[in-house]
Amino acid sequence: MEVGGAYSNTKAPVSALETLRMKLPDLATPSQPTPKRAKPGRTRRLPDDQVQQLIEDYQSGATVYELGDQFGIERRTVSTILHRHGVPMRRRGLSEEQIDEAVRLYNQGWSLARIAARMDVAAGTVRQRLHERDVPIRDTQGQPRAGDAR
């Protein structure tokens, strides 16, 4: 009959527990208060004068991203406000010339993100336009994607 067996050498587990215990906060010291954060799902409502300013700025050419930053709200909230007030939305995309340039840059080795930043659009927009032109998309290591037989 084995005496103690797996429980006879407890030095390593006890040492590991002691190390973990040392990482725990001291219960005698008061804990740091958690920072106050806005509750999720609560949106800040803009006053009517700011809504009017937002609409005017959009119609003058400001983007929903710029307006979101300016008024401290999400770009989706900007879009919602504009829709609610019947403001026609601009569709930004890439012109044929920009798509030609994107294809050229991508074939030179530029990343989708770099092209998107240069053209001030989302990388997904660039990817979609390249896909429409049958340009094989590389993986993150710069290799052709496995399922891309183009």
XYZ file of C-alpha atoms in Angstrom:
150
model
C 0.000 0.000 0.000
C 1.308 3.418 -1.008
C 1.402 6.048 1.721
C 0.622 9.595 0.554
C 0.974 8.826 -3.160
C 0.399 11.890 -5.309
C -0.122 14.062 -2.230
C 3.195 13.321 -0.534
C 5.247 16.032 -2.334
C 3.284 19.272 -1.912
C 6.169 21.737 -2.147
C 5.527 22.823 -5.796
C 1.716 23.249 -5.476
C 2.083 25.115 -2.191
C 4.714 27.385 -3.717
C 2.433 28.100 -6.718
C -0.469 28.926 -4.406
C 1.751 31.214 -2.346
C 2.817 33.065 -5.516
C -0.817 33.521 -6.543
C -1.746 34.733 -3.056
C 0.952 37.397 -3.248
C -0.657 38.767 -6.436
C -4.014 39.290 -4.731
C -4.754 42.766 -3.349
C -4.338 43.285 0.370
C -7.781 43.178 1.988
C -6.722 45.713 4.634
C -6.094 48.399 1.978
C -9.131 50.121 0.475
C -9.598 49.309 -3.203
C -9.331 51.943 -5.916
C -12.724 53.239 -7.041
C -13.682 52.198 -10.560
C -13.852 55.084 -13.032
C -17.308 56.365 -13.911
C -18.313 55.358 -17.427
C -21.376 56.124 -19.445
C -23.876 53.317 -19.332
C -24.026 51.372 -22.581
C -27.011 52.113 -24.744
C -27.487 55.630 -23.430
C -26.998 58.162 -26.157
C -26.357 61.814 -25.629
C -29.178 63.858 -27.103
C -28.063 66.920 -29.000
C -29.942 70.175 -28.429
C -31.951 71.451 -31.407
C -29.408 74.166 -32.244
C -26.602 71.586 -32.419
C -28.738 69.286 -34.575
C -29.302 72.184 -36.975
C -25.561 72.947 -36.977
C -24.788 69.277 -37.633
C -27.166 69.247 -40.627
C -25.705 72.464 -42.036
C -22.140 71.200 -41.605
C -23.003 67.930 -43.353
C -24.628 69.767 -46.236
C -21.491 71.931 -46.450
C -19.354 68.835 -46.994
C -18.337 67.549 -43.543
C -18.278 63.757 -43.221
C -20.271 61.788 -40.650
C -16.940 60.833 -39.042
C -15.870 64.460 -38.696
C -19.274 65.429 -37.310
C -19.197 62.538 -34.849
C -15.853 63.756 -33.530
C -17.004 67.386 -33.475
C -20.209 66.699 -31.525
C -18.883 63.814 -29.416
C -21.287 61.207 -30.810
C -21.005 58.034 -32.881
C -20.980 58.375 -36.654
C -24.030 56.075 -36.702
C -25.839 58.566 -34.487
C -24.930 61.320 -36.951
C -26.445 59.221 -39.758
C -29.558 58.561 -37.697
C -30.040 62.283 -37.039
C -29.577 63.087 -40.732
C -32.053 60.361 -41.768
C -34.557 61.514 -39.158
C -34.448 65.028 -40.653
C -34.727 63.820 -44.244
C -31.230 64.894 -45.243
C -30.062 62.990 -48.353
C -26.889 61.058 -47.621
C -23.814 61.278 -49.821
C -22.495 57.976 -51.030
C -18.748 58.072 -51.030
C -16.963 55.483 -52.999
C -14.229 55.263 -55.532
C -14.361 56.714 -59.010
C -13.243 54.576 -61.954
C -9.928 56.442 -61.969
C -9.443 55.774 -58.248
C -10.223 52.085 -58.761
C -7.624 51.963 -61.559
C -5.122 53.573 -59.192
C -6.048 51.151 -56.384
C -5.468 48.171 -58.715
C -2.091 49.601 -59.745
C -1.003 50.256 -56.137
C -2.218 46.852 -54.939
C -0.314 45.122 -57.731
C 2.777 47.063 -56.614
C 2.422 45.491 -53.174
C 0.478 48.121 -51.246
C -1.898 46.798 -48.574
C -5.647 47.333 -48.685
C -5.389 49.458 -45.530
C -2.682 51.683 -47.008
C -4.642 52.233 -50.218
C -7.801 52.919 -48.211
C -6.009 55.492 -46.058
C -4.638 57.222 -49.156
C -8.093 57.364 -50.757
C -9.945 58.140 -47.521
C -12.295 55.152 -47.724
C -12.672 51.908 -45.784
C -10.364 49.002 -46.622
C -13.467 46.912 -47.301
C -14.454 49.358 -50.043
C -11.055 48.941 -51.704
C -11.242 45.153 -51.332
C -14.719 45.065 -52.899
C -13.677 47.208 -55.876
C -10.567 45.044 -56.445
C -12.717 41.914 -56.217
C -15.084 43.359 -58.839
C -12.053 43.817 -61.112
C -11.034 40.158 -60.517
C -7.815 41.152 -58.735
C -6.582 38.209 -56.598
C -6.504 39.288 -52.942
C -3.413 38.412 -50.899
C -3.462 37.037 -47.361
C -1.830 38.911 -44.479
C 1.573 37.420 -45.369
C 1.292 38.718 -48.950
C 0.553 35.301 -50.452
C -2.400 34.503 -52.760
C -5.354 33.244 -50.746
C -5.852 29.467 -50.798
C -9.347 29.500 -52.326
C -8.589 32.273 -54.823
C -8.276 30.541 -58.193
C -8.179 33.736 -60.268
